[in-house]
Coordinates of N, CA and C in Angstrom, one line a residue:
M1 N 0.7 -1.3 0.0 CA -0.1 0.1 0.0 C 0.8 1.5 0.0
N2 N 0.9 2.2 -1.3 CA 1.6 3.4 -1.0 C 1.1 4.3 -0.1
T3 N 1.6 5.3 0.1 CA 1.4 6.3 1.4 C -0.1 6.9 0.7
K4 N -0.3 7.6 -0.2 CA -1.5 7.9 -0.6 C -2.9 7.1 -0.1
D5 N -2.4 5.6 -0.3 CA -3.5 4.9 -0.3 C -3.7 4.6 1.5
K6 N -2.5 4.5 2.0 CA -2.7 4.8 3.6 C -3.2 5.9 4.1
I7 N -3.0 7.1 3.6 CA -3.8 8.0 4.3 C -5.3 8.0 3.8
D8 N -5.7 7.7 2.7 CA -7.3 7.2 2.3 C -7.9 6.2 3.2
F9 N -7.1 5.4 3.5 CA -7.6 3.8 4.2 C -8.0 4.5 5.7
I10 N -6.9 5.1 6.4 CA -6.9 5.3 7.7 C -8.0 6.2 8.0
S11 N -7.8 7.3 7.0 CA -9.1 8.5 7.2 C -10.6 7.8 7.3
N12 N -10.7 7.0 5.8 CA -11.9 6.3 5.7 C -12.2 5.5 7.1
W13 N -11.3 4.5 7.6 CA -11.8 3.9 8.9 C -11.9 4.8 10.1
I14 N -11.4 5.8 10.1 CA -11.7 6.8 11.2 C -13.3 7.3 11.1
K15 N -13.5 7.7 10.0 CA -15.0 8.0 9.7 C -15.5 6.9 9.7
S16 N -15.6 5.7 9.6 CA -16.8 4.7 9.6 C -16.7 4.0 10.9
Y17 N -15.5 4.1 11.7 CA -15.9 3.7 13.2 C -16.7 4.9 13.8
A18 N -16.4 6.5 13.8 CA -17.3 7.1 14.3 C -18.7 7.2 13.7
S19 N -18.9 7.2 12.6 CA -20.2 6.8 12.1 C -21.2 5.7 12.8
S20 N -20.5 4.5 12.6 CA -21.0 3.4 13.1 C -21.5 3.3 14.3
N21 N -20.8 4.0 15.2 CA -21.1 4.1 16.7 C -21.5 5.4 17.2
N22 N -22.3 6.3 16.0 CA -23.2 7.4 16.2 C -22.3 8.3 17.0
F23 N -21.0 8.5 16.7 CA -20.5 9.7 17.3 C -20.2 11.0 16.2
E24 N -20.3 12.2 16.6 CA -20.4 13.2 15.9 C -19.2 14.0 15.7
S25 N -18.0 14.0 16.7 CA -17.0 14.5 16.7 C -15.6 13.9 16.8
L26 N -14.5 14.5 16.5 CA -13.0 13.7 16.8 C -12.4 14.6 17.3
V27 N -11.6 14.2 18.7 CA -10.8 15.1 19.6 C -9.7 14.9 19.8
I28 N -8.6 15.6 19.2 CA -7.3 15.5 19.1 C -6.5 16.1 20.0
G29 N -5.3 15.9 20.5 CA -4.4 17.0 21.3 C -3.3 17.0 20.4
I30 N -3.0 18.4 20.1 CA -2.0 19.2 19.3 C -0.7 19.2 20.0
S31 N 0.5 18.6 20.0 CA 1.6 18.6 20.6 C 2.6 19.6 19.7
G32 N 2.9 19.7 18.6 CA 3.6 20.3 17.8 C 4.5 19.3 17.3
G33 N 4.2 18.0 17.2 CA 4.9 16.9 16.4 C 4.3 16.4 15.5
I34 N 4.8 15.5 14.9 CA 4.6 14.8 13.5 C 3.3 13.9 13.8
D35 N 3.2 13.0 14.7 CA 2.1 12.5 15.2 C 0.8 12.8 15.5
S36 N 0.8 14.0 15.9 CA -0.2 14.6 16.3 C -1.1 15.2 15.1
A37 N 0.1 15.9 14.2 CA 0.1 16.7 12.9 C -0.9 15.8 12.1
V38 N 0.0 14.7 11.8 CA -0.8 13.5 10.8 C -2.0 13.2 11.3
T39 N -2.3 12.6 12.7 CA -3.6 12.3 12.9 C -4.6 13.3 13.0
S40 N -4.3 14.4 13.0 CA -5.5 15.6 13.1 C -6.1 15.7 11.8
T41 N -4.6 15.7 10.6 CA -5.1 15.9 9.3 C -6.0 14.8 8.8
L42 N -5.6 13.5 9.3 CA -6.3 12.3 8.6 C -7.6 12.3 9.3
S43 N -8.0 13.0 10.6 CA -9.3 13.2 11.1 C -9.6 14.2 10.3
A44 N -9.3 15.2 10.0 CA -10.1 16.4 9.5 C -10.6 15.8 8.0
K45 N -9.6 15.2 7.4 CA -10.2 14.7 6.2 C -11.5 13.9 6.4
T46 N -11.8 13.4 7.1 CA -13.0 12.7 7.0 C -14.6 13.6 7.2
G47 N -14.4 14.7 7.2 CA -15.3 15.8 7.0 C -16.3 15.9 8.2
L48 N -15.9 14.8 9.3 CA -16.6 15.1 10.4 C -15.9 16.2 11.5
K49 N -16.8 16.7 12.2 CA -16.3 17.7 13.3 C -14.7 17.4 13.9
T50 N -14.1 18.1 13.8 CA -12.7 17.8 13.9 C -12.2 18.9 15.2
I51 N -12.3 18.5 16.5 CA -11.8 19.6 17.5 C -10.3 19.1 18.0
V52 N -9.8 20.2 17.6 CA -7.8 20.1 18.1 C -7.9 21.2 19.3
A53 N -7.0 20.4 20.4 CA -6.7 21.2 21.7 C -5.3 21.3 21.7
N54 N -4.9 22.6 22.0 CA -3.6 23.0 22.1 C -3.7 23.0 23.8
M55 N -2.7 22.5 24.7 CA -2.9 22.4 26.0 C -1.6 22.6 26.9
P56 N -1.0 23.9 26.8 CA 0.3 23.8 27.2 C 0.3 23.9 28.8
I57 N 1.5 23.0 29.2 CA 1.6 23.2 30.8 C 3.1 23.6 31.1
L58 N 3.8 23.0 30.3 CA 5.0 23.5 30.5 C 5.6 24.8 29.6
D59 N 6.8 25.7 29.3 CA 6.8 26.6 28.6 C 8.1 26.3 27.7
H60 N 7.4 25.3 27.0 CA 8.2 25.3 25.6 C 7.7 25.7 24.4
K61 N 8.1 26.9 24.3 CA 7.7 28.0 23.1 C 7.7 27.5 21.9
I62 N 8.9 26.6 21.8 CA 9.3 26.4 19.9 C 8.0 25.1 19.7
T63 N 7.7 24.3 20.7 CA 7.0 23.2 20.6 C 5.4 23.7 20.1
N64 N 5.1 24.3 21.1 CA 3.8 25.2 21.4 C 3.6 25.9 19.9
D65 N 4.4 26.6 19.8 CA 4.2 27.5 18.3 C 4.0 26.9 17.0
R66 N 5.0 25.5 17.0 CA 4.7 24.6 16.1 C 3.3 24.2 15.8
G67 N 2.8 23.6 17.3 CA 1.3 23.3 17.5 C 0.5 24.0 17.0
M68 N 0.5 25.3 17.4 CA -0.3 26.5 17.1 C -0.4 26.8 15.6
F69 N 0.9 26.8 15.0 CA 0.9 26.9 13.6 C 0.1 25.8 12.8
H70 N 0.3 24.5 13.1 CA -0.2 23.4 12.5 C -2.1 23.5 12.7
I71 N -2.6 24.2 13.6 CA -3.9 24.4 14.0 C -4.2 25.4 13.0
H72 N -3.7 26.6 13.2 CA -4.0 27.6 12.2 C -3.9 26.9 10.4
W73 N -3.0 26.0 10.3 CA -2.9 25.2 8.9 C -4.2 24.5 8.5
L74 N -4.4 23.8 9.9 CA -5.9 22.8 9.5 C -7.1 23.9 9.4
K75 N -7.2 24.7 10.2 CA -8.7 25.7 10.1 C -8.5 26.5 8.6
E76 N -7.2 26.9 8.0 CA -7.4 27.3 6.7 C -7.7 26.0 5.6
N77 N -7.3 24.7 5.8 CA -7.7 24.0 4.8 C -8.9 23.3 5.0
F78 N -9.4 23.1 6.2 CA -10.4 22.3 6.6 C -11.7 23.2 7.3
E79 N -12.7 23.1 6.8 CA -13.7 23.9 7.5 C -14.6 23.4 8.5
N80 N -14.2 22.0 8.7 CA -14.8 21.4 10.0 C -13.8 21.2 11.0
V81 N -13.0 22.0 11.3 CA -11.8 21.9 12.2 C -12.5 22.9 13.1
E82 N -12.2 22.8 14.6 CA -12.5 24.0 15.5 C -11.2 23.8 16.7
D83 N -10.8 24.6 17.0 CA -10.0 24.9 18.1 C -10.0 25.5 19.2
L84 N -9.1 24.7 20.5 CA -9.0 25.1 21.6 C -8.0 25.1 22.4
K85 N -7.7 26.3 22.7 CA -6.5 26.8 23.5 C -6.7 26.6 25.3
I86 N -6.5 25.5 25.6 CA -6.4 25.4 27.3 C -5.2 25.1 28.1
D87 N -5.1 26.7 28.9 CA -3.8 26.5 29.3 C -3.7 25.7 30.9
L88 N -3.1 24.4 30.7 CA -3.2 23.6 32.0 C -2.2 23.9 32.9
S89 N -1.5 24.9 32.9 CA -0.1 25.1 33.6 C -0.8 25.5 35.1
D90 N -1.8 26.1 35.2 CA -1.9 26.4 36.9 C -2.7 25.1 37.2
V91 N -3.3 24.3 36.5 CA -4.0 23.3 37.0 C -2.9 22.2 37.8
F92 N -1.7 22.4 36.7 CA -0.4 21.2 36.8 C -0.1 21.6 38.2
N93 N 0.3 23.0 38.4 CA 0.9 23.3 39.4 C 0.3 23.3 40.7
N94 N -1.3 23.6 40.8 CA -2.1 23.3 42.0 C -1.9 21.8 42.5
F95 N -2.0 20.8 41.4 CA -1.8 19.5 41.5 C -0.2 19.1 42.2
K96 N 0.7 19.7 41.6 CA 2.0 19.6 42.2 C 1.8 19.9 44.0
S97 N 1.3 21.4 44.1 CA 1.1 21.5 45.5 C 0.6 20.8 46.6
A98 N -0.6 20.2 46.0 CA -1.5 19.2 46.8 C -0.8 17.9 46.8
L99 N 0.0 17.5 46.1 CA 0.8 16.5 46.3 C 2.1 16.4 47.3
N100 N 2.4 17.7 47.9 CA 3.2 17.8 48.6 C 4.7 17.3 48.4
K101 N 4.8 16.1 49.5 CA 6.2 15.2 49.3 C 6.1 14.2 48.2
N102 N 5.1 13.9 47.5 CA 4.8 12.9 46.7 C 5.4 13.8 45.3
N103 N 6.5 13.9 45.1 CA 7.1 14.8 44.2 C 8.1 13.9 43.4
S104 N 7.7 12.9 42.4 CA 8.6 12.2 41.9 C 8.6 13.0 40.6
E105 N 9.8 13.2 40.1 CA 10.0 13.8 38.7 C 9.3 13.0 37.5
H106 N 9.7 11.7 37.5 CA 9.0 10.9 36.4 C 7.3 11.0 36.5
G107 N 6.9 10.7 37.8 CA 5.8 11.1 37.9 C 4.9 12.0 37.4
Y108 N 5.3 13.1 38.0 CA 4.9 14.5 37.2 C 4.8 14.9 36.0
A109 N 5.9 13.9 35.2 CA 5.8 14.0 33.7 C 4.8 13.1 33.4
N110 N 4.6 11.9 34.0 CA 3.3 11.1 33.6 C 1.9 11.9 33.9
S111 N 2.0 12.3 35.3 CA 0.6 13.3 35.4 C 0.3 14.3 34.3
Q112 N 1.3 15.0 33.8 CA 0.9 15.8 32.7 C -0.1 15.2 31.7
A113 N 0.6 14.3 31.1 CA 0.1 13.5 30.1 C -1.5 13.0 30.6
R114 N -1.6 12.6 31.8 CA -3.2 12.5 32.4 C -3.8 13.5 32.2
I115 N -3.3 14.8 32.9 CA -4.3 15.7 33.0 C -4.9 16.1 31.6
R116 N -4.0 16.1 30.6 CA -4.4 16.4 29.1 C -5.3 15.5 28.7
M117 N -5.1 14.0 29.1 CA -6.0 12.7 28.6 C -7.4 13.3 29.1
A118 N -7.5 13.7 30.7 CA -8.9 14.2 31.3 C -9.5 15.2 30.6
T119 N -8.5 16.2 30.1 CA -9.3 17.1 29.4 C -9.7 16.9 28.2
L120 N -9.2 16.0 27.5 CA -9.5 15.5 26.0 C -10.8 14.9 26.0
Y121 N -11.3 14.2 27.2 CA -12.2 13.2 27.5 C -13.5 14.1 27.9
Q122 N -13.2 15.2 28.6 CA -14.1 16.2 28.8 C -15.0 17.0 27.9
I123 N -13.8 17.2 26.8 CA -14.1 17.9 25.5 C -15.1 16.9 24.7
A124 N -14.6 15.7 24.8 CA -15.2 14.6 24.0 C -16.8 14.1 24.6
A125 N -16.7 14.4 25.8 CA -18.0 14.1 26.4 C -19.0 15.3 25.9
S126 N -18.6 16.4 26.1 CA -19.5 17.7 25.2 C -19.8 17.7 24.3
N127 N -19.1 16.9 23.4 CA -19.3 17.2 21.8 C -19.9 15.9 21.1
N128 N -20.5 14.5 22.0 CA -20.6 13.6 21.4 C -19.4 13.0 20.5
G129 N -18.1 12.9 21.2 CA -17.2 12.7 20.4 C -16.3 11.6 21.0
I130 N -15.4 11.3 20.3 CA -14.3 10.2 20.6 C -12.9 10.9 20.8
V131 N -12.1 10.4 21.4 CA -10.7 10.9 21.7 C -9.6 10.2 20.8
V132 N -9.2 10.5 19.9 CA -8.5 9.9 18.9 C -6.8 10.0 19.1
G133 N -6.6 8.8 19.4 CA -4.9 8.5 19.7 C -3.9 8.8 18.5
T134 N -2.8 9.2 19.2 CA -1.7 9.6 18.4 C -0.5 8.8 18.4
G135 N -0.6 7.5 19.1 CA 0.5 6.8 19.0 C 0.9 6.0 17.7
N136 N 1.9 5.7 17.6 CA 2.5 4.8 16.3 C 2.7 3.7 16.9
K137 N 3.3 2.8 15.7 CA 3.6 1.2 16.2 C 4.7 0.9 17.2
V138 N 5.9 2.0 16.7 CA 6.9 1.9 17.7 C 6.7 2.2 18.9
E139 N 6.3 3.0 19.0 CA 5.7 3.5 20.6 C 4.9 2.6 21.3
D140 N 3.8 2.3 20.5 CA 2.5 1.4 21.3 C 2.9 0.0 21.6
F141 N 3.7 -0.6 20.3 CA 3.6 -1.8 20.3 C 5.2 -2.2 20.5
G142 N 6.2 -1.4 20.4 CA 7.4 -1.5 20.2 C 7.9 -1.6 21.4
I143 N 8.2 -0.3 21.9 CA 8.9 0.1 23.1 C 8.3 0.5 24.4
G144 N 6.7 0.7 24.2 CA 5.7 1.2 25.1 C 6.3 2.6 25.4
F145 N 6.6 3.3 24.6 CA 7.0 5.1 25.1 C 5.8 6.0 25.1
Y146 N 5.2 5.5 26.1 CA 4.0 6.5 26.3 C 3.3 6.5 27.7
T147 N 2.5 7.3 28.3 CA 2.1 7.2 29.5 C 0.8 6.5 29.5
K148 N 0.8 5.4 30.5 CA -0.3 4.5 30.9 C -1.6 5.5 31.2
Y149 N -2.6 5.3 30.8 CA -3.9 6.1 31.2 C -3.4 7.5 30.9
G150 N -2.5 7.8 30.0 CA -2.1 9.2 29.5 C -2.5 9.5 28.2
D151 N -1.3 9.5 27.3 CA -2.0 9.5 26.0 C -1.9 8.2 25.4
G152 N -1.7 7.0 26.4 CA -2.1 5.9 26.1 C -3.6 5.6 26.3
G153 N -4.7 6.4 26.9 CA -6.0 6.5 27.5 C -6.9 7.1 25.8
V154 N -7.0 6.4 25.2 CA -7.7 6.9 23.9 C -8.9 6.0 23.5
D155 N -9.9 6.3 22.6 CA -10.8 5.4 22.3 C -10.6 5.0 21.0
I156 N -9.9 5.3 20.1 CA -9.2 4.8 18.6 C -7.7 5.2 18.5
S157 N -7.0 4.3 17.7 CA -5.6 4.5 17.5 C -5.5 4.4 16.2
P158 N -5.6 5.4 15.2 CA -5.6 5.2 13.6 C -4.4 4.9 13.2
I159 N -3.1 5.5 14.0 CA -1.7 5.3 13.0 C -0.9 4.5 14.1
A160 N -1.6 3.4 14.8 CA -0.8 2.6 15.7 C -0.4 1.2 14.9
D161 N -0.5 1.1 14.0 CA 0.0 0.0 13.0 C 0.8 0.6 12.1
C162 N 1.3 1.8 12.3 CA 2.3 2.6 11.4 C 3.5 2.8 12.1
L163 N 4.7 2.7 11.2 CA 6.0 2.8 11.8 C 6.2 4.2 12.0
K164 N 7.1 4.9 12.6 CA 7.3 6.2 12.6 C 7.6 6.7 11.1
T165 N 8.7 5.9 10.6 CA 8.8 6.5 9.1 C 7.9 6.5 7.9
E166 N 6.7 5.7 8.5 CA 5.6 6.0 7.7 C 4.5 7.1 7.9
I167 N 5.0 7.4 9.4 CA 4.2 8.7 9.7 C 4.7 9.6 9.0
W168 N 6.2 10.0 8.9 CA 6.9 11.0 8.2 C 6.7 10.8 6.8
D169 N 6.5 9.8 6.4 CA 5.9 9.8 4.9 C 4.5 10.4 4.7
M170 N 3.6 10.2 5.3 CA 2.5 10.5 5.4 C 2.3 12.1 5.6
G171 N 3.1 12.5 6.3 CA 3.2 14.1 6.6 C 3.8 14.7 5.6
K172 N 4.6 14.2 4.6 CA 5.0 14.8 3.6 C 4.0 14.8 2.5
E173 N 3.1 13.8 2.6 CA 2.3 13.5 1.4 C 0.9 14.4 1.6
L174 N 0.5 14.8 3.1 CA -0.6 15.6 3.4 C 0.0 17.2 3.6
M175 N 1.3 17.1 3.2 CA 1.8 18.6 3.2 C 1.9 19.6 4.6
I176 N 2.2 18.4 5.4 CA 2.2 19.0 7.1 C 3.7 20.2 6.8
N177 N 3.6 20.8 7.7 CA 4.9 22.0 7.6 C 6.0 21.5 7.8
Q178 N 6.7 21.6 7.2 CA 8.5 21.0 7.1 C 9.1 21.1 8.4
D179 N 9.0 22.2 9.4 CA 9.3 22.2 10.8 C 8.9 20.9 11.3
I180 N 7.5 20.7 11.5 CA 7.3 19.6 12.1 C 7.8 18.3 11.7
I181 N 7.9 18.0 10.5 CA 8.5 16.8 10.1 C 9.8 16.8 10.4
D182 N 10.4 17.9 10.3 CA 12.3 17.8 10.8 C 12.2 17.7 12.4
A183 N 11.2 18.2 13.1 CA 11.7 18.5 14.4 C 11.9 17.0 15.0
A184 N 13.0 17.3 16.0 CA 13.3 16.1 16.8 C 12.1 15.6 17.9
P185 N 11.5 14.3 17.6 CA 10.6 13.9 18.6 C 10.8 14.3 19.8
T186 N 9.9 14.6 20.8 CA 9.8 14.8 22.1 C 8.3 14.4 22.6
D187 N 8.3 14.3 23.7 CA 6.9 14.1 24.5 C 6.4 15.4 25.0
G188 N 7.6 16.6 25.2 CA 7.4 17.6 25.9 C 7.0 17.7 27.3
L189 N 7.1 16.4 28.3 CA 6.8 16.6 29.4 C 7.9 16.9 30.6
W190 N 8.8 17.3 30.2 CA 10.0 17.7 30.8 C 10.6 19.0 30.8
S191 N 10.9 19.6 31.8 CA 11.3 21.0 31.7 C 12.7 21.2 31.0
D192 N 13.3 20.3 31.0 CA 14.7 20.6 30.3 C 14.4 20.3 28.6
G193 N 13.4 20.1 28.3 CA 13.0 19.7 26.8 C 13.8 18.4 26.1
R194 N 13.7 17.6 27.1 CA 14.5 16.5 26.2 C 13.7 15.8 25.4
S195 N 14.4 15.1 24.3 CA 14.0 14.6 23.1 C 13.6 13.1 23.5
D196 N 12.9 12.3 22.7 CA 12.6 10.9 22.8 C 13.7 10.0 23.0
E197 N 14.6 10.7 21.9 CA 16.1 9.9 21.8 C 17.0 10.3 23.1
D198 N 16.9 11.4 23.6 CA 17.6 11.5 25.0 C 16.9 10.5 26.0
Q199 N 15.8 10.2 26.2 CA 15.0 9.4 27.0 C 15.4 7.8 26.7
V200 N 15.3 7.4 25.4 CA 15.2 6.2 25.3 C 16.6 5.4 24.7
G201 N 17.6 6.3 24.2 CA 18.9 6.0 23.8 C 19.1 5.6 22.5
L202 N 18.1 5.4 21.8 CA 18.0 5.3 20.3 C 16.8 6.0 19.8
N203 N 17.4 6.4 18.1 CA 16.2 7.3 17.6 C 15.4 6.4 16.8
Y204 N 14.5 6.8 16.1 CA 13.1 6.0 15.7 C 13.8 5.0 14.6
A205 N 14.7 5.3 13.5 CA 15.1 4.6 12.8 C 16.1 3.2 13.1
E206 N 16.5 3.4 14.3 CA 17.4 2.5 15.0 C 16.4 1.5 15.6
I207 N 15.5 1.9 16.5 CA 13.9 1.1 17.2 C 13.7 0.3 16.0
E208 N 13.3 1.0 14.9 CA 12.4 0.3 13.7 C 13.5 -0.8 13.1
E209 N 14.8 -0.6 13.1 CA 15.5 -1.6 12.4 C 15.8 -2.9 13.5
A210 N 15.9 -2.4 14.8 CA 16.0 -3.3 16.0 C 14.6 -4.4 16.1
M211 N 13.4 -3.7 16.0 CA 12.1 -4.3 16.0 C 12.2 -5.5 14.6
I212 N 12.8 -5.2 13.7 CA 12.4 -6.1 12.5 C 13.6 -6.7 12.3
N213 N 14.7 -6.6 12.7 CA 16.1 -7.4 12.5 C 16.5 -7.9 13.8
E214 N 16.4 -9.2 13.7 CA 17.0 -10.0 14.8 C 18.4 -9.9 15.4
N215 N 19.3 -9.5 14.2 CA 20.4 -9.5 14.3 C 20.8 -8.1 14.0
S216 N 20.0 -7.2 14.5 CA 20.4 -5.7 14.4 C 21.6 -5.6 15.8
S217 N 22.3 -4.5 15.5 CA 23.3 -4.4 16.7 C 22.9 -3.6 18.0
N218 N 21.5 -3.2 17.6 CA 20.5 -2.3 18.7 C 19.7 -3.3 19.6
R219 N 19.7 -4.7 19.0 CA 18.8 -5.6 19.2 C 18.5 -5.7 20.8
D220 N 19.5 -5.8 21.5 CA 19.7 -6.2 22.9 C 19.1 -5.0 23.7
K221 N 19.6 -3.6 23.0 CA 19.1 -2.5 23.9 C 17.5 -2.5 23.5
Y222 N 17.0 -2.6 22.1 CA 15.6 -2.6 22.1 C 14.8 -3.5 22.8
L223 N 15.4 -4.7 23.3 CA 14.7 -5.7 24.2 C 14.5 -5.3 25.4
E224 N 15.5 -4.9 26.0 CA 15.9 -4.2 27.2 C 14.8 -3.2 27.3
I225 N 14.6 -2.1 26.7 CA 13.5 -1.1 26.9 C 12.2 -1.6 26.9
R226 N 12.2 -2.8 25.9 CA 10.5 -3.2 25.7 C 10.1 -3.8 27.0
K227 N 11.3 -4.6 27.6 CA 10.9 -5.4 28.8 C 10.6 -4.6 29.7
N228 N 11.1 -3.4 30.0 CA 10.7 -2.4 31.1 C 9.5 -2.0 31.0
N229 N 8.8 -1.9 29.8 CA 7.7 -1.3 29.3 C 6.7 -2.2 29.1
V230 N 6.8 -3.5 29.1 CA 5.7 -4.5 28.5 C 4.5 -4.5 29.1
H231 N 4.4 -3.8 30.7 CA 3.5 -4.3 31.3 C 2.3 -3.3 30.6
K232 N 2.5 -2.1 30.1 CA 1.6 -0.9 29.6 C 1.0 -1.7 28.5
M233 N 1.4 -2.9 27.7 CA 1.0 -3.3 26.5 C 0.0 -4.4 26.7
N234 N 0.3 -5.2 28.2 CA -0.6 -6.4 28.2 C -2.0 -6.0 29.1
P235 N -3.0 -6.7 29.2 CA -4.4 -6.5 30.0 C -3.8 -6.4 31.2
I236 N -4.9 -5.5 31.8 CA -4.5 -5.5 33.1 C -4.8 -6.6 34.1
P237 N -3.8 -6.8 34.7 CA -3.9 -8.5 35.3 C -5.0 -8.5 36.2
V238 N -5.7 -9.6 36.6 CA -7.0 -9.6 37.2 C -6.8 -11.0 38.2
C239 N -6.8 -10.7 39.4 CA -6.6 -12.0 40.3 C -8.0 -12.8 40.2
I240 N -8.1 -14.1 39.7 CA -8.9 -14.9 39.4 C -9.2 -15.9 40.8
L241 N -10.2 -15.7 41.4 CA -10.6 -16.8 42.5 C -10.7 -18.1 42.1
P242 N -10.3 -19.2 43.2 CA -10.5 -20.3 42.7 C -12.0 -20.5 42.7
K243 N -12.5 -21.3 41.7 CA -14.1 -22.0 41.9 C -14.0 -22.9 43.1

């Protein structure tokens, strides 16, 4: 399947799912990265009401500006797109104050993603909508690089069977802003602005190669990362009582 066919297939799949389940709108968080840019564009192409939300928490001006530029581009090209800017910095700061000594830095990073998830679901509930996930195959099923019940908490995952390189190809085909395509992937959850590669230790091309090639020089590193996160990909363990 070529890139254009993938775009049409995924967009039609989103529309079919929403329509068959009587949902009227699609809700997507915009991060300034390629995954949310492509997913929001695929959603807009359905013709259904598409609500894109910019939800700044930390002061990452470059990333936030990229996200706002994409939102403006969407609205110029699709009449069915509506946008919301919801500044969650005060919410997050109050959350941190209430937690007092429970001040895990990693926990706070994940909590940002969960606050955004709750925001998206509130928007969806108010618009008879569904939350559209932006996770790709590498993140969701390769190394588990997402926040459980944060950006992993969604109703549908339209690009979760696509490798990161396929997302970049779709971005080019969809004429997504080049700055977004070229930007170093980041989850935007850290005050120091660290990239995905900084956190994982491998870039996406290396991860994809290690996923596919058992003889890859990065295979052991990939498996180590995956092992630490595989709990996110498995069903919630349930204690089954003996009969």
